[in-house]
Coordinates of C-alpha atoms and ligand atoms in Angstrom, one line a residue:
Chain A
X1 CA 68.1 -48.5 98.3
X2 CA 69.6 -45.0 98.1
X3 CA 67.2 -42.1 98.7
X4 CA 65.8 -40.3 95.7
X5 CA 65.7 -36.6 95.5
X6 CA 61.9 -36.6 96.0
X7 CA 62.4 -38.6 99.3
X8 CA 65.1 -36.2 100.4
X9 CA 62.8 -33.2 99.9
X10 CA 60.1 -35.0 101.8
X11 CA 62.4 -35.8 104.7
X12 CA 63.8 -32.3 104.9
X13 CA 60.3 -30.9 104.9
X14 CA 59.0 -33.4 107.5
X15 CA 61.8 -32.4 109.9
X16 CA 61.2 -28.7 109.3
X17 CA 57.5 -29.0 110.0
X18 CA 57.7 -31.3 112.9
X19 CA 60.8 -30.2 114.7
X20 CA 61.4 -26.5 113.7
X21 CA 57.8 -25.2 113.9
X22 CA 58.4 -24.7 110.2
X23 CA 55.6 -24.3 107.7
X24 CA 54.8 -25.2 104.2
X25 CA 52.2 -23.5 102.0
X26 CA 50.9 -23.8 98.5
X27 CA 47.9 -24.9 96.4
X28 CA 46.6 -28.4 96.4
X29 CA 49.5 -29.7 98.4
X30 CA 47.7 -32.5 100.1
X31 CA 46.1 -34.0 97.0
X32 CA 47.0 -35.9 93.8
X33 CA 50.4 -37.2 94.8
X34 CA 51.3 -34.6 97.3
X35 CA 53.4 -32.6 94.9
X36 CA 55.1 -35.6 93.3
X37 CA 55.5 -37.2 96.7
X38 CA 57.7 -34.4 98.1
X39 CA 55.3 -33.2 100.8
X40 CA 54.8 -35.3 104.0
X41 CA 51.4 -35.9 105.6
X42 CA 52.1 -34.1 108.9
X43 CA 51.3 -30.8 110.7
X44 CA 52.0 -27.2 109.7
X45 CA 50.7 -27.6 106.1
X46 CA 48.7 -24.7 104.8
X47 CA 46.4 -25.3 101.9
X48 CA 46.2 -21.9 100.1
X49 CA 43.1 -21.1 98.2
X50 CA 43.8 -20.5 94.5
X51 CA 45.5 -17.2 95.2
X52 CA 48.6 -16.8 93.1
X53 CA 49.2 -13.2 94.2
X54 CA 48.4 -13.0 97.9
X55 CA 49.9 -16.4 98.5
X56 CA 53.4 -15.1 98.1
X57 CA 52.7 -12.2 100.4
X58 CA 51.3 -14.6 103.1
X59 CA 54.5 -16.6 102.7
X60 CA 56.6 -13.5 103.2
X61 CA 54.6 -12.5 106.3
X62 CA 55.2 -15.9 107.8
X63 CA 58.9 -15.5 107.2
X64 CA 58.9 -12.2 109.1
X65 CA 57.8 -14.1 112.2
X66 CA 60.6 -16.7 111.9
X67 CA 58.6 -19.6 110.5
X68 CA 61.0 -20.1 107.6
X69 CA 58.2 -21.0 105.2
X70 CA 58.5 -23.4 102.3
X71 CA 56.5 -21.8 99.5
X72 CA 55.5 -24.3 96.8
X73 CA 54.8 -23.2 93.2
X74 CA 53.8 -26.3 91.1
X75 CA 54.8 -24.7 87.8
X76 CA 57.5 -22.1 87.5
X77 CA 55.3 -20.2 84.9
X78 CA 53.1 -19.1 87.8
X79 CA 56.0 -17.2 89.2
X80 CA 55.0 -14.2 87.1
X81 CA 51.9 -13.9 89.2
X82 CA 53.5 -14.8 92.5
X83 CA 56.7 -12.8 92.2
X84 CA 55.7 -9.3 93.1
X85 CA 55.9 -9.6 96.9
X86 CA 58.9 -11.9 96.5
X87 CA 60.8 -9.4 94.3
X88 CA 59.7 -6.2 95.8
X89 CA 59.5 -6.9 99.5
X90 CA 61.0 -10.3 100.4
X91 CA 64.2 -9.9 98.5
X92 CA 64.7 -6.3 99.4
X93 CA 63.7 -6.4 103.1
X94 CA 67.1 -7.1 104.5
X95 CA 68.8 -4.3 102.7
X96 CA 66.1 -1.7 103.1
X97 CA 64.4 -2.5 106.5
X98 CA 67.0 -4.8 108.1
X99 CA 64.3 -7.5 108.4
X100 CA 65.0 -11.1 107.7
X101 CA 62.5 -12.6 105.3
X102 CA 63.7 -16.1 104.5
X103 CA 61.4 -17.9 102.1
X104 CA 62.3 -21.2 100.6
X105 CA 60.7 -20.9 97.1
X106 CA 60.2 -24.3 95.6
X107 CA 59.6 -23.5 92.0
X108 CA 58.9 -26.7 90.1
X109 CA 59.2 -27.3 86.4
X110 CA 58.1 -30.1 84.1
X111 CA 58.3 -30.6 80.3
X112 CA 56.9 -32.9 77.7
X113 CA 53.5 -34.6 77.5
X114 CA 51.9 -31.6 76.0
X115 CA 52.1 -29.4 79.1
X116 CA 51.9 -26.5 76.7
X117 CA 52.5 -22.8 76.8
X118 CA 52.1 -22.0 80.5
X119 CA 53.1 -25.2 82.4
X120 CA 56.6 -25.9 80.9
X121 CA 59.1 -23.2 81.7
X122 CA 62.2 -23.0 83.9
X123 CA 62.6 -19.4 85.0
X124 CA 65.5 -19.1 87.4
X125 CA 67.1 -16.5 85.2
X126 CA 64.7 -13.7 85.9
X127 CA 65.3 -14.1 89.6
X128 CA 69.1 -13.9 89.1
X129 CA 68.3 -10.6 87.5
X130 CA 66.7 -9.2 90.6
X131 CA 68.7 -8.2 93.7
X132 CA 68.3 -10.0 97.0
X133 CA 67.8 -13.6 95.8
X134 CA 70.0 -16.6 96.1
X135 CA 69.3 -18.8 93.1
X136 CA 70.1 -22.5 92.7
X137 CA 69.0 -25.6 90.8
X138 CA 69.7 -28.7 92.8
X139 CA 69.3 -32.0 90.9
X140 CA 70.6 -34.5 93.5
X141 CA 69.8 -35.4 97.1
X142 CA 73.2 -34.1 98.3
X143 CA 72.8 -30.8 96.5
X144 CA 69.3 -30.3 97.9
X145 CA 70.6 -30.9 101.4
X146 CA 73.3 -28.4 100.8
X147 CA 70.8 -25.9 99.6
X148 CA 68.6 -26.5 102.6
X149 CA 71.5 -26.0 105.0
X150 CA 72.2 -22.7 103.3
X151 CA 68.6 -21.6 103.6
X152 CA 68.6 -22.3 107.4
X153 CA 71.5 -19.8 107.7
X154 CA 69.9 -17.2 105.2
X155 CA 68.3 -13.9 105.9
X156 CA 66.5 -13.7 102.6
X157 CA 64.7 -15.8 99.9
X158 CA 66.2 -18.6 98.0
X159 CA 64.8 -19.5 94.6
X160 CA 65.1 -23.2 94.2
X161 CA 64.6 -24.1 90.6
X162 CA 63.4 -27.7 90.7
X163 CA 62.6 -30.0 87.8
X164 CA 60.4 -33.1 88.0
X165 CA 62.8 -34.9 85.7
X166 CA 65.3 -35.1 88.5
X167 CA 63.0 -36.3 91.3
X168 CA 64.1 -40.0 90.9
X169 CA 67.7 -39.1 91.0
X170 CA 69.6 -41.0 93.7
X171 CA 73.3 -40.4 92.7
X172 CA 75.4 -37.3 92.9
X173 CA 76.7 -36.0 89.7
X174 CA 80.5 -35.7 89.6
X175 CA 82.5 -33.2 87.6
X176 CA 84.5 -34.8 84.8
X177 CA 87.9 -33.2 84.3
X178 CA 90.8 -34.4 82.0
X179 CA 94.0 -32.4 81.4
X180 CA 93.7 -32.7 77.6
X181 CA 90.0 -32.0 77.1
X182 CA 88.9 -30.1 74.0
X183 CA 86.2 -28.1 75.7
X184 CA 84.6 -27.5 79.1
X185 CA 80.8 -28.0 79.4
X186 CA 79.0 -26.2 82.3
X187 CA 75.7 -27.7 83.1
X188 CA 72.6 -26.2 84.8
X189 CA 69.4 -27.8 85.8
X190 CA 68.3 -30.8 83.7
X191 CA 70.6 -29.7 80.9
X192 CA 73.2 -31.4 83.0
X193 CA 71.6 -34.8 82.3
X194 CA 71.6 -34.3 78.5
X195 CA 75.1 -32.7 78.6
X196 CA 76.4 -35.9 80.2
X197 CA 74.8 -38.0 77.5
X198 CA 76.3 -35.8 74.9
X199 CA 79.7 -36.1 76.4
X200 CA 79.5 -39.9 76.5
X201 CA 78.7 -40.0 72.8
X202 CA 81.4 -37.5 71.9
X203 CA 84.0 -39.5 73.8
X204 CA 83.4 -42.4 71.4
X205 CA 84.1 -40.1 68.5
X206 CA 87.3 -39.0 70.1
X207 CA 86.2 -35.6 71.4
X208 CA 87.1 -35.0 75.0
X209 CA 84.9 -32.8 77.2
X210 CA 85.3 -31.6 80.7
X211 CA 82.0 -31.4 82.6
X212 CA 81.4 -29.0 85.5
X213 CA 78.2 -28.9 87.6
X214 CA 76.7 -25.5 88.4
X215 CA 74.4 -25.7 91.5
X216 CA 74.5 -22.1 92.6
X217 CA 73.6 -19.6 89.9
X218 CA 73.6 -16.7 92.2
X219 CA 75.8 -15.8 93.9
X220 CA 78.1 -17.4 91.3
X221 CA 81.3 -18.4 93.0
X222 CA 83.9 -18.2 90.3
X223 CA 86.4 -20.6 92.1
X224 CA 89.1 -22.5 90.4
X225 CA 86.8 -25.5 90.3
X226 CA 85.0 -23.5 87.6
X227 CA 87.8 -21.7 85.9
X228 CA 90.7 -24.1 85.9
X229 CA 89.2 -26.6 83.5
X230 CA 88.4 -23.8 81.1
X231 CA 91.9 -22.3 81.3
X232 CA 93.2 -25.7 80.1
X233 CA 90.6 -26.6 77.5
X234 CA 90.5 -23.1 76.0
X235 CA 86.8 -23.0 75.1
X236 CA 83.6 -23.5 77.0
X237 CA 79.9 -24.0 76.7
X238 CA 77.2 -23.3 79.4
X239 CA 74.1 -25.3 78.9
X240 CA 70.8 -24.6 80.7
X241 CA 67.1 -25.5 80.6
X242 CA 65.9 -22.0 81.0
X243 CA 65.7 -19.6 78.0
X244 CA 69.1 -18.8 76.5
X245 CA 68.4 -15.2 75.6
X246 CA 69.3 -12.9 78.5
X247 CA 69.4 -16.1 80.7
X248 CA 71.6 -17.9 83.2
X249 CA 73.6 -19.6 80.4
X250 CA 74.5 -16.3 78.7
X251 CA 75.1 -14.5 81.9
X252 CA 77.4 -17.2 83.3
X253 CA 79.2 -17.6 80.0
X254 CA 80.0 -13.9 80.1
X255 CA 81.3 -14.1 83.7
X256 CA 83.5 -17.1 82.8
X257 CA 84.8 -15.4 79.7
X258 CA 85.6 -12.2 81.6
X259 CA 87.4 -14.1 84.4
X260 CA 89.5 -16.4 82.1
X261 CA 89.8 -14.6 78.9
X262 CA 88.7 -17.8 77.1
X263 CA 85.9 -18.1 74.7
X264 CA 82.6 -19.4 76.1
X265 CA 79.1 -19.7 74.5
X266 CA 75.7 -20.5 75.9
X267 CA 72.9 -22.9 75.0
X268 CA 69.5 -22.9 76.5
X269 CA 65.8 -23.0 75.4
X270 CA 64.9 -21.3 72.2
X271 CA 63.3 -17.9 72.0
X272 CA 59.7 -19.1 71.3
X273 CA 56.6 -20.2 73.1
X274 CA 55.9 -23.9 73.8
X275 CA 52.9 -25.3 72.0
X276 CA 50.9 -28.3 73.2
X277 CA 51.6 -30.7 70.3
X278 CA 54.9 -32.5 70.6
X279 CA 56.6 -30.8 67.6
X280 CA 56.2 -27.4 69.4
X281 CA 58.1 -28.4 72.6
X282 CA 61.0 -26.3 73.7
X283 CA 62.5 -28.0 76.7
X284 CA 65.9 -29.1 77.9
X285 CA 68.4 -28.9 75.1
X286 CA 68.7 -32.5 73.7
X287 CA 72.1 -34.4 73.7
X288 CA 72.0 -34.1 69.9
X289 CA 71.6 -30.4 70.0
X290 CA 74.5 -30.1 72.6
X291 CA 76.7 -32.3 70.4
X292 CA 76.1 -30.1 67.4
X293 CA 76.9 -27.0 69.4
X294 CA 80.1 -28.5 70.8
X295 CA 81.3 -29.5 67.4
X296 CA 80.5 -26.1 66.1
X297 CA 82.6 -24.5 68.8
X298 CA 85.5 -26.8 68.4
X299 CA 85.4 -25.9 64.7
X300 CA 85.4 -22.2 65.4
X301 CA 88.5 -22.7 67.6
X302 CA 90.3 -24.6 65.0
X303 CA 89.7 -21.9 62.5
X304 CA 90.4 -18.9 64.7
X305 CA 93.2 -20.4 66.8
X306 CA 91.7 -18.9 70.0
X307 CA 92.5 -20.3 73.4
Chain B
X1 CA 14.7 -25.3 95.8
X2 CA 11.5 -26.6 94.3
X3 CA 11.4 -27.7 90.8
X4 CA 9.4 -25.6 88.5
X5 CA 8.6 -25.4 84.8
X6 CA 10.4 -22.5 83.3
X7 CA 11.0 -23.4 79.7
X8 CA 9.0 -23.9 76.6
X9 CA 8.9 -27.6 75.6
X10 CA 11.0 -27.2 72.5
X11 CA 13.7 -25.4 74.5
X12 CA 13.8 -28.3 77.0
X13 CA 14.4 -30.7 74.2
X14 CA 17.1 -28.5 72.7
X15 CA 18.9 -28.4 76.0
X16 CA 18.6 -32.1 76.4
X17 CA 20.0 -32.6 72.9
X18 CA 22.9 -30.4 73.6
X19 CA 23.7 -32.2 76.8
X20 CA 23.6 -35.5 75.0
X21 CA 25.8 -34.1 72.3
X22 CA 28.5 -32.9 74.7
X23 CA 28.4 -36.1 76.6
X24 CA 28.8 -38.1 73.4
X25 CA 31.6 -35.9 72.1
X26 CA 33.5 -36.1 75.4
X27 CA 33.1 -39.8 75.5
X28 CA 34.9 -39.9 72.1
X29 CA 37.6 -37.7 73.5
X30 CA 38.0 -40.1 76.4
X31 CA 38.2 -43.0 74.0
X32 CA 40.8 -41.4 71.8
X33 CA 42.8 -40.3 74.9
X34 CA 42.8 -43.9 76.2
X35 CA 44.0 -45.2 72.9
X36 CA 46.8 -42.6 72.9
X37 CA 45.5 -41.0 69.7
X38 CA 45.2 -37.9 71.7
X39 CA 48.6 -37.2 73.3
X40 CA 47.9 -33.9 75.1
X41 CA 46.3 -33.4 78.5
X42 CA 42.5 -33.1 78.2
X43 CA 40.0 -31.4 80.6
X44 CA 36.7 -33.0 80.2
X45 CA 33.2 -31.6 80.9
X46 CA 31.4 -35.0 81.5
X47 CA 28.9 -34.3 84.3
X48 CA 29.0 -30.6 83.7
X49 CA 27.1 -30.4 80.5
X50 CA 24.0 -28.6 81.8
X51 CA 25.3 -25.0 82.2
X52 CA 26.6 -24.5 78.7
X53 CA 23.7 -26.3 77.1
X54 CA 21.2 -24.1 79.0
X55 CA 22.9 -20.8 78.6
X56 CA 23.5 -21.2 74.9
X57 CA 19.8 -21.8 74.2
X58 CA 18.9 -18.5 75.8
X59 CA 21.9 -16.1 75.7
X60 CA 23.7 -15.2 72.5
X61 CA 26.9 -13.5 73.5
X62 CA 29.3 -11.8 71.1
X63 CA 32.3 -12.9 73.0
X64 CA 33.0 -16.0 75.0
X65 CA 35.8 -16.4 77.5
X66 CA 36.0 -19.8 79.1
X67 CA 38.7 -21.4 81.1
X68 CA 40.6 -24.7 80.6
X69 CA 37.5 -26.9 80.9
X70 CA 35.8 -25.4 77.9
X71 CA 34.8 -28.2 75.4
X72 CA 31.2 -28.0 76.5
X73 CA 31.0 -24.3 75.7
X74 CA 32.7 -24.6 72.4
X75 CA 30.2 -27.3 71.3
X76 CA 27.1 -25.7 72.8
X77 CA 27.7 -22.4 71.0
X78 CA 28.4 -24.1 67.7
X79 CA 32.2 -24.1 67.5
X80 CA 33.6 -25.9 64.5
X81 CA 33.7 -29.6 65.4
X82 CA 36.4 -30.6 62.9
X83 CA 38.8 -28.1 64.2
X84 CA 38.4 -29.0 67.9
X85 CA 39.0 -32.7 67.1
X86 CA 42.1 -31.9 65.0
X87 CA 43.3 -29.6 67.8
X88 CA 43.0 -32.4 70.3
X89 CA 44.8 -34.7 67.9
X90 CA 47.6 -32.1 67.7
X91 CA 47.2 -31.5 64.0
X92 CA 48.0 -28.4 61.9
X93 CA 44.3 -28.4 60.9
X94 CA 43.3 -27.9 64.5
X95 CA 41.8 -24.5 65.6
X96 CA 45.2 -23.5 67.0
X97 CA 47.4 -25.7 64.8
X98 CA 47.8 -28.1 67.7
X99 CA 49.5 -25.4 69.8
X100 CA 46.8 -24.7 72.3
X101 CA 45.4 -28.2 73.0
X102 CA 42.4 -28.8 75.2
X103 CA 42.4 -25.6 77.3
X104 CA 43.1 -23.4 74.3
X105 CA 40.2 -24.3 72.0
X106 CA 39.1 -21.2 70.1
X107 CA 36.6 -20.3 67.4
X108 CA 36.4 -16.7 66.5
X109 CA 33.4 -17.3 64.4
X110 CA 31.4 -17.8 67.6
X111 CA 33.4 -15.2 69.4
X112 CA 35.2 -17.8 71.6
X113 CA 38.7 -16.8 72.7
X114 CA 41.0 -19.6 73.7
X115 CA 42.4 -20.0 77.2
X116 CA 46.1 -20.0 77.8
X117 CA 46.1 -22.0 81.0
X118 CA 46.5 -19.5 83.8
X119 CA 43.4 -20.0 85.8
X120 CA 41.2 -17.0 86.3
X121 CA 43.1 -14.7 83.9
X122 CA 40.2 -15.0 81.4
X123 CA 38.1 -12.9 83.8
X124 CA 40.1 -9.6 83.5
X125 CA 40.6 -10.4 79.8
X126 CA 36.8 -10.7 79.4
X127 CA 36.3 -7.5 81.3
X128 CA 38.8 -5.6 79.2
X129 CA 37.3 -6.9 75.9
X130 CA 33.9 -5.8 76.9
X131 CA 35.2 -2.4 78.0
X132 CA 36.7 -2.1 74.6
X133 CA 33.3 -2.3 72.9
X134 CA 30.4 -2.4 75.3
X135 CA 27.8 -2.7 72.5
X136 CA 28.9 -6.3 72.7
X137 CA 27.7 -8.8 75.3
X138 CA 30.1 -11.2 76.8
X139 CA 29.9 -14.6 78.5
X140 CA 32.7 -15.4 81.0
X141 CA 33.1 -18.8 82.6
X142 CA 35.4 -20.0 85.3
X143 CA 35.6 -22.5 88.1
X144 CA 35.3 -22.5 91.9
X145 CA 39.1 -22.6 92.2
X146 CA 39.4 -19.6 89.8
X147 CA 36.9 -17.7 91.9
X148 CA 39.7 -17.5 94.6
X149 CA 42.3 -15.9 92.3
X150 CA 43.1 -12.4 93.5
X151 CA 42.3 -10.7 90.2
X152 CA 38.9 -12.4 89.6
X153 CA 36.9 -10.5 92.2
X154 CA 38.7 -7.3 91.3
X155 CA 37.9 -7.6 87.6
X156 CA 34.3 -8.5 88.3
X157 CA 34.0 -5.5 90.6
X158 CA 35.4 -3.3 87.8
X159 CA 32.7 -4.7 85.5
X160 CA 30.1 -3.8 88.1
X161 CA 31.6 -0.2 88.5
X162 CA 31.5 0.3 84.7
X163 CA 28.2 -1.6 84.2
X164 CA 29.8 -3.9 81.6
X165 CA 27.4 -6.3 79.9
X166 CA 29.0 -9.6 81.0
X167 CA 27.3 -12.7 82.3
X168 CA 29.8 -14.4 84.7
X169 CA 29.3 -18.1 85.3
X170 CA 31.1 -20.2 87.9
X171 CA 31.0 -23.9 87.2
X172 CA 31.3 -24.9 90.9
X173 CA 32.3 -28.5 91.0
X174 CA 33.6 -28.1 94.5
X175 CA 37.0 -29.0 93.4
X176 CA 40.3 -27.3 92.6
X177 CA 42.1 -30.2 91.1
X178 CA 41.2 -32.6 93.9
X179 CA 41.0 -30.2 96.9
X180 CA 37.5 -29.5 98.1
X181 CA 36.2 -26.0 98.6
X182 CA 35.8 -26.3 102.3
X183 CA 39.5 -27.0 102.7
X184 CA 40.3 -23.8 100.8
X185 CA 37.8 -21.2 102.0
X186 CA 34.6 -20.5 104.0
X187 CA 33.0 -17.9 101.8
X188 CA 30.9 -17.7 98.6
X189 CA 31.7 -15.5 95.7
X190 CA 28.0 -14.7 95.3
X191 CA 28.0 -13.1 98.8
X192 CA 31.0 -11.0 98.0
X193 CA 29.5 -9.8 94.8
X194 CA 26.0 -9.2 96.3
X195 CA 27.7 -6.8 98.7
X196 CA 28.8 -4.6 95.8
X197 CA 25.4 -4.7 94.2
X198 CA 25.8 -7.3 91.4
X199 CA 22.8 -9.5 90.7
X200 CA 23.8 -13.1 91.8
X201 CA 22.4 -16.6 92.2
X202 CA 23.9 -19.6 93.8
X203 CA 22.1 -22.6 92.4
X204 CA 22.4 -26.2 91.3
X205 CA 23.1 -26.7 87.6
X206 CA 19.5 -27.8 86.8
X207 CA 18.5 -26.3 83.5
X208 CA 15.1 -25.4 84.9
X209 CA 16.7 -23.4 87.7
X210 CA 19.3 -21.7 85.6
X211 CA 16.8 -20.6 82.9
X212 CA 14.8 -18.0 84.8
X213 CA 18.0 -16.4 86.2
X214 CA 19.6 -16.1 82.8
X215 CA 16.4 -14.7 81.3
X216 CA 16.3 -12.1 84.1
X217 CA 20.0 -11.3 84.3
X218 CA 20.7 -10.8 80.6
X219 CA 18.7 -7.6 81.0
X220 CA 20.7 -6.3 83.9
X221 CA 24.3 -7.2 83.2
X222 CA 26.8 -7.6 84.7
X223 CA 25.5 -10.5 86.7
X224 CA 26.9 -13.7 88.2
X225 CA 25.5 -17.2 88.6
X226 CA 27.4 -19.8 90.6
X227 CA 26.2 -23.2 89.3
X228 CA 26.8 -26.2 91.5
X229 CA 27.8 -29.1 89.4
X230 CA 29.5 -32.5 89.5
X231 CA 32.6 -33.4 87.5
X232 CA 32.6 -37.1 86.7
X233 CA 36.2 -37.6 85.7
X234 CA 39.6 -36.5 87.0
X235 CA 40.7 -32.9 86.8
X236 CA 42.9 -33.8 83.8
X237 CA 42.8 -36.9 81.7
X238 CA 40.1 -39.6 81.8
X239 CA 40.4 -41.4 85.1
X240 CA 37.5 -41.7 87.5
X241 CA 37.3 -42.0 91.3
X242 CA 34.2 -44.1 92.1
X243 CA 30.7 -43.4 90.9
X244 CA 29.8 -39.8 90.6
X245 CA 27.5 -38.4 93.3
X246 CA 25.0 -37.0 90.8
X247 CA 24.5 -37.1 87.1
X248 CA 22.6 -34.1 85.9
X249 CA 22.0 -35.5 82.5
X250 CA 20.3 -38.5 83.9
X251 CA 18.3 -36.4 86.4
X252 CA 17.2 -34.0 83.6
X253 CA 16.1 -37.0 81.6
X254 CA 14.0 -38.2 84.5
X255 CA 12.4 -34.8 84.8
X256 CA 11.5 -34.8 81.1
X257 CA 9.9 -38.2 81.5
X258 CA 7.9 -36.9 84.5
X259 CA 6.4 -34.1 82.5
X260 CA 5.4 -36.4 79.7
X261 CA 8.2 -37.0 77.3
X262 CA 8.4 -40.5 75.9
X263 CA 11.3 -42.7 76.9
X264 CA 11.8 -43.9 73.4
X265 CA 12.1 -40.3 72.1
X266 CA 14.8 -39.4 74.6
X267 CA 16.7 -42.7 74.1
X268 CA 16.6 -42.1 70.4
X269 CA 18.2 -38.7 70.9
X270 CA 20.9 -40.2 73.1
X271 CA 21.6 -42.9 70.5
X272 CA 21.7 -40.5 67.7
X273 CA 24.2 -38.2 69.4
X274 CA 26.4 -41.1 70.3
X275 CA 26.4 -42.3 66.7
X276 CA 27.1 -38.8 65.3
X277 CA 30.0 -38.3 67.5
X278 CA 31.4 -41.7 66.8
X279 CA 31.1 -41.3 63.0
X280 CA 32.7 -37.9 63.2
X281 CA 35.7 -39.0 65.3
X282 CA 36.2 -42.1 63.2
X283 CA 36.4 -39.9 60.1
X284 CA 39.2 -37.8 61.7
X285 CA 41.1 -40.7 63.2
X286 CA 41.1 -42.5 59.9
X287 CA 42.6 -39.5 58.2
X288 CA 45.9 -40.0 60.2
Ligands
TPP1 C1 47.3 -19.2 87.9 C2 47.2 -20.6 88.1 N1 47.4 -21.2 89.3 C3 47.3 -22.5 89.4 C4 47.1 -23.3 88.3 C5 47.1 -24.8 88.5 N2 45.7 -25.3 88.3 C6 45.2 -25.7 87.1 S1 43.6 -26.0 87.1 C7 43.5 -25.7 88.8 C8 42.2 -25.9 89.5 C9 41.1 -25.1 88.8 O1 39.9 -25.3 89.5 P1 38.6 -24.6 89.0 O2 38.8 -23.2 88.7 O3 37.6 -24.9 90.0 O4 38.3 -25.4 87.7 P2 37.9 -26.9 87.4 O5 39.2 -27.6 87.0 O6 37.3 -27.5 88.6 O7 37.0 -26.9 86.3 C10 44.7 -25.4 89.3 C11 45.0 -25.1 90.7 C12 47.0 -22.7 87.1 N3 46.8 -23.4 85.9 N4 47.0 -21.3 87.0
MG2 MG1 36.4 -26.6 90.3

């Protein structure tokens, strides 16, 4: 059977710990499922005490000595506590001190099941905002491997925005491009899965959508792979799991619009806190929500003749 | 430490009743969780009833800041029972309209502030709230994991510097999720706080041992008690790994028998609390 994303992470980690003198650190790594079975039972595992501030500093210190630490944060919400040393030292060290501080930041997310106000966010956008980070959101084994290879060549931190919903993923996710598409959908994080479902449904209704995967959020490489489908379809939509307001979806929509002079909108999580009961969830935009948005955009174009 | 008689007899019985009440209530939570009537994660206090039951019979704080495992405190200090049940059932009639769930239970009538879920952050919050009005006394509760959070010691030291009237309690179940203390650290928070002059105690959660310390410490706050306890169920949810090492409720019952209480009387209390909790939960569940 093909390898899942979780197994891929575990194998990459095992190799790093056993062969590279690499190191992994985080809280409660070696208990309750070993971080969704992504951490191997081997050497070079550091169980941090429950320190959500000093922990990041310790990771950065390890990176200075060349250990290329994997720093695990089980819920991205905890990044607000853990980010000071990452933002203010780790990400700036190359530019200011000419020191390499490569930390592989595994920031996990989850949603649903009443995880509530502080265990349910995806927060890659705030790291895009800060200089010195590479930011990505791999959802497949191949993408994760690509990210890891990039890390091994990097001088600074990589923010890896993971989501537990993707851990069983075995297949790669291909782009979908057709010359006569009505719109181009750009997908980030788990919003890619719901976007693909939305596109399937719309196809049956006669609406054709391009679909483009975005793995690297920063630096954003505005290659033809990204821009060409939009040039043809005339309008675009960037969907993301993180908050929409001042988030990756809005930022990338803006970049695409500037580059192509075509109209692009954004769709992400709503601007409100998540409550514990199910009716208060605010996770990955659902296929239904994406469908409504796509129809709305196609309507706008019809009426304005843009694109 | 040797066992000694520190409470009046009616206090002993009150503590026992509260422990039975918490146990019975939590059993109902477990039942409703197992039948999926409760759909949110729950953090249960089964096995850890003694601290809140004892503290609440002696100390009457104006403000209470607990962390995610807070049902026992809510109940011991007389929080509204209907509202905690509805909160766990995710209803609009819950104490936070179903938005806060098990960690977030709150009842401002007893001064209890809900926990948002970031471990240990209730400690600086409690310190700030007491600084805001130090005519008020505060109870602040956290776990042995939380004790390691960077801002916890710092906030407690601030309370010591400013002599803020806060009783800090650590419910030390030797676990952060499922990782034991010895894997995480080789120091005790009591030693660190002793070094800065705070009155501290590091004791098992036996009500007879906790009582004299609370009585002494409430007159020289801030102070800190690390209570060693035994969580019976999983960190979150209702699962169980084997038989618990100790059961403080059972031990306390034995001690009460030793000093002359009648078995029938104690069993009657246990039965009564179980029935009360069952009736109350049934009423709420039927209201669907
Ligand atoms: C700031 C922060 N870091 C990590 C977590 C994840 N987490 C939730 S509970 C917990 C363990 C808490 O242990 P302890 O304070 O001893 O409380 P207990 O569950 O044993 O009652 C951890 C690590 C969190 N919720 N918040
Ligand atoms: Mg604990």
